[in-house]
mmCIF file of C-alpha atoms in Angstrom:
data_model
loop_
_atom_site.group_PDB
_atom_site.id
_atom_site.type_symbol
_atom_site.label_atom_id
_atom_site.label_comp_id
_atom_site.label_asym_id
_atom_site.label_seq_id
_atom_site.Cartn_x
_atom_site.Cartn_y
_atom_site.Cartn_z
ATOM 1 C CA UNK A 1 -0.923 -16.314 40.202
ATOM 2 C CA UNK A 2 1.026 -19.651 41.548
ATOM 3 C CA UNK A 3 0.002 -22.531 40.382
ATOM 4 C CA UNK A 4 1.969 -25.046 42.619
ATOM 5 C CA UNK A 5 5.450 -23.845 41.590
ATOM 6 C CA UNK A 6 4.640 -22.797 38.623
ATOM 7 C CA UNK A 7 4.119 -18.943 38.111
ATOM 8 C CA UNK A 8 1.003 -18.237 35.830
ATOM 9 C CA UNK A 9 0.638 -14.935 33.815
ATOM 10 C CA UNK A 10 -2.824 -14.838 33.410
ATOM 11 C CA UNK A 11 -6.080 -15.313 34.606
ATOM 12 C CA UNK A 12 -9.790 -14.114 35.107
ATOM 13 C CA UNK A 13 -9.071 -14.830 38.977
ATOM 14 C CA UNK A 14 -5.911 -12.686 39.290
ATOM 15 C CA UNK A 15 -6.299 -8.583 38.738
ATOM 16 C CA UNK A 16 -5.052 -6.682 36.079
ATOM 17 C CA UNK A 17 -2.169 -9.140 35.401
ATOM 18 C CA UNK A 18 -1.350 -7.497 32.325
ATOM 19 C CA UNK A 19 -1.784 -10.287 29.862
ATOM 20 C CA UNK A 20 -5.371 -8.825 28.297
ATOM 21 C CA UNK A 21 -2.791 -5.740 27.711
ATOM 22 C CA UNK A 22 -0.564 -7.604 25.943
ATOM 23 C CA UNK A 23 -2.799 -9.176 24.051
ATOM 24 C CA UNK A 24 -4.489 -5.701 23.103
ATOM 25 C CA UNK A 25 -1.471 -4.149 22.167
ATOM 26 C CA UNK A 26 -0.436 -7.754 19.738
ATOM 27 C CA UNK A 27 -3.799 -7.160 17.743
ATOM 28 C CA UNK A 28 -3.566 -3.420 17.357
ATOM 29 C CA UNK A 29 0.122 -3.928 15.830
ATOM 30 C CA UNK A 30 -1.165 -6.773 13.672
ATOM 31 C CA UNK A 31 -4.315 -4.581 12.274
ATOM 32 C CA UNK A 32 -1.974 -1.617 11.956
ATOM 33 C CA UNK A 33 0.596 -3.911 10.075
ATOM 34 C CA UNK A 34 -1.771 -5.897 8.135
ATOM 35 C CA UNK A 35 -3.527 -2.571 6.709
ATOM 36 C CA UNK A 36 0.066 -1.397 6.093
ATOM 37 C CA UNK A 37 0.667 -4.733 3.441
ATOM 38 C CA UNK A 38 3.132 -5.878 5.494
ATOM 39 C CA UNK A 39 3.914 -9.944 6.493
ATOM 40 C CA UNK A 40 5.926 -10.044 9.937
ATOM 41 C CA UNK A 41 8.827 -11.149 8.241
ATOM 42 C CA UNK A 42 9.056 -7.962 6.075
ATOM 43 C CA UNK A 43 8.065 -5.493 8.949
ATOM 44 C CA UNK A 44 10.794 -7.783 10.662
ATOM 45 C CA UNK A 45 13.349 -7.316 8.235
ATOM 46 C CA UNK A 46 12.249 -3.404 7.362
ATOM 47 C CA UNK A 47 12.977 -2.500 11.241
ATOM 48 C CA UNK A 48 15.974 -4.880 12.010
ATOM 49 C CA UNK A 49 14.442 -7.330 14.586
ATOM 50 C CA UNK A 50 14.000 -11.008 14.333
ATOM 51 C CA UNK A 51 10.897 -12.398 12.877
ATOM 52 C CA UNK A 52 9.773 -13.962 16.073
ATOM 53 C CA UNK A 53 9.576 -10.927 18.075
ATOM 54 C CA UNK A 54 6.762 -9.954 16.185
ATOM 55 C CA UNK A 55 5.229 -12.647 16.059
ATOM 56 C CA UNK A 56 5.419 -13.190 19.865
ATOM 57 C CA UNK A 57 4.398 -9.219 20.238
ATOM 58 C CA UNK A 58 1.355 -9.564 18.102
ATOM 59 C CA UNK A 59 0.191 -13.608 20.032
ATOM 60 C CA UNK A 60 0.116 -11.091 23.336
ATOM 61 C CA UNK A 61 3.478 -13.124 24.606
ATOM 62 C CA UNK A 62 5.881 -10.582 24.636
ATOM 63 C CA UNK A 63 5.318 -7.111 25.977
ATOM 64 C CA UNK A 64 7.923 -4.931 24.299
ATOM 65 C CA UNK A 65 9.833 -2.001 25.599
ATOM 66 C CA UNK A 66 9.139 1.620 24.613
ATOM 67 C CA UNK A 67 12.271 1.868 22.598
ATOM 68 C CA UNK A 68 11.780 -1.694 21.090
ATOM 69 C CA UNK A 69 7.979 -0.766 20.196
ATOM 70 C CA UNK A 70 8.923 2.602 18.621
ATOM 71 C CA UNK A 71 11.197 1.287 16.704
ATOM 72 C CA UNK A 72 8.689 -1.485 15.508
ATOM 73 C CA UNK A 73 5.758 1.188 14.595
ATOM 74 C CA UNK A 74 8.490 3.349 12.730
ATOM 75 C CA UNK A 75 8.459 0.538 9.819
ATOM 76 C CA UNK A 76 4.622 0.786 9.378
ATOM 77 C CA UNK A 77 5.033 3.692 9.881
ATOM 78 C CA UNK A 78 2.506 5.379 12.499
ATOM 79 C CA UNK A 79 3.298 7.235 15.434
ATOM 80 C CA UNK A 80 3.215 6.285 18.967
ATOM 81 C CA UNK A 81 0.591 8.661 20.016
ATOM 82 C CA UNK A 82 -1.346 7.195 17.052
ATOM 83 C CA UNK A 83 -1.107 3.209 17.613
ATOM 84 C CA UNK A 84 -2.145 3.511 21.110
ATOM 85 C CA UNK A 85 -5.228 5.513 20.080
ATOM 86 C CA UNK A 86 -6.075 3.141 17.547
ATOM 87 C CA UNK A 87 -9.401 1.207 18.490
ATOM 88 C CA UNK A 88 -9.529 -1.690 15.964
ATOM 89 C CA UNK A 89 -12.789 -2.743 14.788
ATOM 90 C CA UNK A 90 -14.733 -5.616 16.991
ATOM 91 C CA UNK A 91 -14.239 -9.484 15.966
ATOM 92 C CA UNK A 92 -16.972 -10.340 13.692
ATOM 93 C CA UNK A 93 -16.247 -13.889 13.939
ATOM 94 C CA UNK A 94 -19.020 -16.299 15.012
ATOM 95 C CA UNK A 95 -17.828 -19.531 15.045
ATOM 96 C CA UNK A 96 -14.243 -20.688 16.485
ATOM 97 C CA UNK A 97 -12.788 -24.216 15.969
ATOM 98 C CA UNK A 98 -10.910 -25.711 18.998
ATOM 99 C CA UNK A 99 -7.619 -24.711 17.525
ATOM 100 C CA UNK A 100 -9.450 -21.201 16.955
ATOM 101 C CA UNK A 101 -8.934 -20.703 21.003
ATOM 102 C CA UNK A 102 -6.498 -18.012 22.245
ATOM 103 C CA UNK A 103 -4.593 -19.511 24.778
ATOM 104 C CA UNK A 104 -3.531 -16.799 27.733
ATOM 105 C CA UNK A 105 -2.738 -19.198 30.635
ATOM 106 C CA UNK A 106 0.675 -20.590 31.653
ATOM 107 C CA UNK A 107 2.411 -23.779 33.144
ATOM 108 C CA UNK A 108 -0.548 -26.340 34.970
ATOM 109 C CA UNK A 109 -3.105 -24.062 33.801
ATOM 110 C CA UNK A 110 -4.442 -23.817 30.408
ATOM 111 C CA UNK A 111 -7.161 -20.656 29.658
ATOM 112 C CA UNK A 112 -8.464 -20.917 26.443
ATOM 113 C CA UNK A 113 -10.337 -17.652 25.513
ATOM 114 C CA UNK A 114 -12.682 -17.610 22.667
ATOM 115 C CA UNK A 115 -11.958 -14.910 20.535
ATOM 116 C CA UNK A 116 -8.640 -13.226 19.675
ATOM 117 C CA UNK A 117 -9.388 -9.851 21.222
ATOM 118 C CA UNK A 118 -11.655 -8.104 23.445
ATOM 119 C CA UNK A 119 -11.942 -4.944 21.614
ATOM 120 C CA UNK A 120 -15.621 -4.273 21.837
ATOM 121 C CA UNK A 121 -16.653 -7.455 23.992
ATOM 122 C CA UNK A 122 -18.780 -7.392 27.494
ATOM 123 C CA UNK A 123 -17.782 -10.496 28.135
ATOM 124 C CA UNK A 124 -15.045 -12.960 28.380
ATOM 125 C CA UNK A 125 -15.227 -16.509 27.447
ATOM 126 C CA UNK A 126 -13.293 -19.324 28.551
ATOM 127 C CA UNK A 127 -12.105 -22.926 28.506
ATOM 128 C CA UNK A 128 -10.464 -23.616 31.772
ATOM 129 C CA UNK A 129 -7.864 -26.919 32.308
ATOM 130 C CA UNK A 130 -6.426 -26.778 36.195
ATOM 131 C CA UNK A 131 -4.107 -29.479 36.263
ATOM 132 C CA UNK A 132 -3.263 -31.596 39.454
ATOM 133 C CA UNK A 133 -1.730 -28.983 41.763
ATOM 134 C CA UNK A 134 -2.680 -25.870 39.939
ATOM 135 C CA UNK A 135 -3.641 -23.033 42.418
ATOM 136 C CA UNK A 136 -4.737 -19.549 41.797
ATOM 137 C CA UNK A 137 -2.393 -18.745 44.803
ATOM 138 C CA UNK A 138 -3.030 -18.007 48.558
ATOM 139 C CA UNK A 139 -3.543 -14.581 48.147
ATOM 140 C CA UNK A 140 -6.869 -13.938 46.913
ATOM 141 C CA UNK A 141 -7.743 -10.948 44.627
ATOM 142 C CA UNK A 142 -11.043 -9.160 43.564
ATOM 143 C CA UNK A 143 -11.676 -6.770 40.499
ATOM 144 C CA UNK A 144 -14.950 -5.298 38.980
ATOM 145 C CA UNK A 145 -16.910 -7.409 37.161
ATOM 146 C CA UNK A 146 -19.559 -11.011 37.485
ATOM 147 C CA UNK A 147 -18.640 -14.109 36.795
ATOM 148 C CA UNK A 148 -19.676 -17.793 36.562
ATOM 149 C CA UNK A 149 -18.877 -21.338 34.940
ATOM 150 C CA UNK A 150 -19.767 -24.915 35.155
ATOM 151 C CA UNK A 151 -17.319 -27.915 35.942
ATOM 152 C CA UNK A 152 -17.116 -30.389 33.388
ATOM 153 C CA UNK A 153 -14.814 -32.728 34.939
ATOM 154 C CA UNK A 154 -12.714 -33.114 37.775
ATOM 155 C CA UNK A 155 -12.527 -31.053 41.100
ATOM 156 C CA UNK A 156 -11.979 -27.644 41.838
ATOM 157 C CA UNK A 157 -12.145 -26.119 45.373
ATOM 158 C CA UNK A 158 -13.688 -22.306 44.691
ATOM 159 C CA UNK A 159 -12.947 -19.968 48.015
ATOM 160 C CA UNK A 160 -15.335 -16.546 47.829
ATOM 161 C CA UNK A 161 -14.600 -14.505 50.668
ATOM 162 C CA UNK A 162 -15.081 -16.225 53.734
ATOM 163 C CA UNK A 163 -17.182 -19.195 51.870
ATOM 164 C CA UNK A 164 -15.001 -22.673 50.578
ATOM 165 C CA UNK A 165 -16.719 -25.347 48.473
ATOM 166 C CA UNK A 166 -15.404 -27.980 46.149
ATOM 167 C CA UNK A 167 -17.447 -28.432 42.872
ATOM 168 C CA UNK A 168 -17.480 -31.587 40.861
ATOM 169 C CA UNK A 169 -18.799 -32.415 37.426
ATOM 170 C CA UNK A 170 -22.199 -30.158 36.204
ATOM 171 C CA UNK A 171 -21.579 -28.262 39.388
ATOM 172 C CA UNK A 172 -21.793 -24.565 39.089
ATOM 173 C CA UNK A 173 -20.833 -20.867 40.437
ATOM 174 C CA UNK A 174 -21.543 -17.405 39.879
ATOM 175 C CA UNK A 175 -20.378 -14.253 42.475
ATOM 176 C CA UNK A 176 -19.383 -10.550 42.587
ATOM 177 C CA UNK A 177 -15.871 -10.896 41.597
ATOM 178 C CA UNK A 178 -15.184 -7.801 43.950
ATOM 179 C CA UNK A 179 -15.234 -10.396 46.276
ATOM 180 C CA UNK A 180 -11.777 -11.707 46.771
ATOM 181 C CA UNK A 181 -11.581 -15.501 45.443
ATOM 182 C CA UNK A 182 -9.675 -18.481 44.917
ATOM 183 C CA UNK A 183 -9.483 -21.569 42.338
ATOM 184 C CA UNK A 184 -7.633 -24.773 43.477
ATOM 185 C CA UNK A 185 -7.598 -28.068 41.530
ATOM 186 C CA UNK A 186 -8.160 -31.283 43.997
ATOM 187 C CA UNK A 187 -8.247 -34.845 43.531
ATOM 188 C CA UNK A 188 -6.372 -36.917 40.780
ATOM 189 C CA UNK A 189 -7.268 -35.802 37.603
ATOM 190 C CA UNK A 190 -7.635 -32.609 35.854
ATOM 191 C CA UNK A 191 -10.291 -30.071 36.444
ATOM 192 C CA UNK A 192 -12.159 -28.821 33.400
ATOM 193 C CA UNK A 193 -14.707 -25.983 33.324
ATOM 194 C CA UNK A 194 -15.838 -23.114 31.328
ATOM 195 C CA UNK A 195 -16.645 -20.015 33.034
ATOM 196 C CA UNK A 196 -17.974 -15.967 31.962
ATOM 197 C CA UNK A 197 -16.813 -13.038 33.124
ATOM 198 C CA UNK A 198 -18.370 -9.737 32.436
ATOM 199 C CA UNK A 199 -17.065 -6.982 31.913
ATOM 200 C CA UNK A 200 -14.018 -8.781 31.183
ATOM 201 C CA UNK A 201 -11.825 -6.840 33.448
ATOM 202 C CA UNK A 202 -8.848 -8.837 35.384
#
């Protein structure tokens, strides 16, 4: 997804960018590390890598190789086979604080998502912030799922298929996302919105 200039990782509007993966595979190596009584900076130390690579492995911002992930699970120690396997149990949490939000968007646009994981979720959650400029990119994708939000401030211009509307503040949407589609931020200030998407596939 471009947004202006700026190349963005992730996004409900972009298929199967890989950053739900990522973020998968982080929280299955924290569960698997944290049930094996180990901090990052021992697992860290056990396997020879620097602390920060686990920690950006497990925050779904790095997406290690197959060496450099079998070397990682070899300190917890489970195999391969094993970790991928591994369905950890779903969130329980019920209540997030801002700061609680998972942020999975890049450059001019911020996606918040509420909840760390989507292990055993329908639906995806999210706190949207397009910034002047941001753009889901001319070339519009589709995937298999519904969604919908509301703007909350600001301007966005939503393209569905052949259909183009700009929304404003307590205006809404909701389509088939198989339907290829579009987000563009106009007018001065920021666009802020929350929008669904079920099942959370992108």
């Amino acid at each position: 997804m471009n947004t202006s200039n700026t190349q963005v990782s992730a996004t409900h509007h972009q298929p199967h960018s890989g950053v739900q993966e990522d973020l998968a595979l982080g929280h299955r190596l924290r569960v698997l590390r944290d049930r094996a009584g180990l901090s990052q900076r021992a697992l860290a130390k056990k396997v020879g890598v620097p602390n920060s690579t686990i920690s950006l492995i497990e925050s779904g911002k790095m997406n290690p190789s197959v060496g450099a992930l079998r070397k990682i699970l070899d300190g917890i120690p489970v195999r391969m086979s094993e970790f991928f396997a591994f369905e950890p149990d779903p969130e329980r949490q019920i209540f997030y604080a801002a700061e609680d939000l998972v942020e999975i968007g890049k450059g001019k646009l911020s996606l918040k998502q509420v909840g760390s994981t989507l292990f055993g979720r329908a639906m995806m959650l999210l706190k949207e912030t397009y910034q002047p400029g941001a753009d889901t990119g001319r070339v519009m994708y589709g995937h298999e799922a519904e969604e919908g939000g509301i703007v909350i401030s600001g301007r966005i211009e939503i393209t569905v298929g052949e259909e183009r509307k700009i929304l404003g503040p307590g205006d809404a949407y909701y389509f088939d996302s198989r339907t290829p589609h579009r987000f563009r931020q106009v007018g001065p200030e920021p666009c802020v919105m929350f929008s669904a998407c079920t099942p959370p596939t992108f």
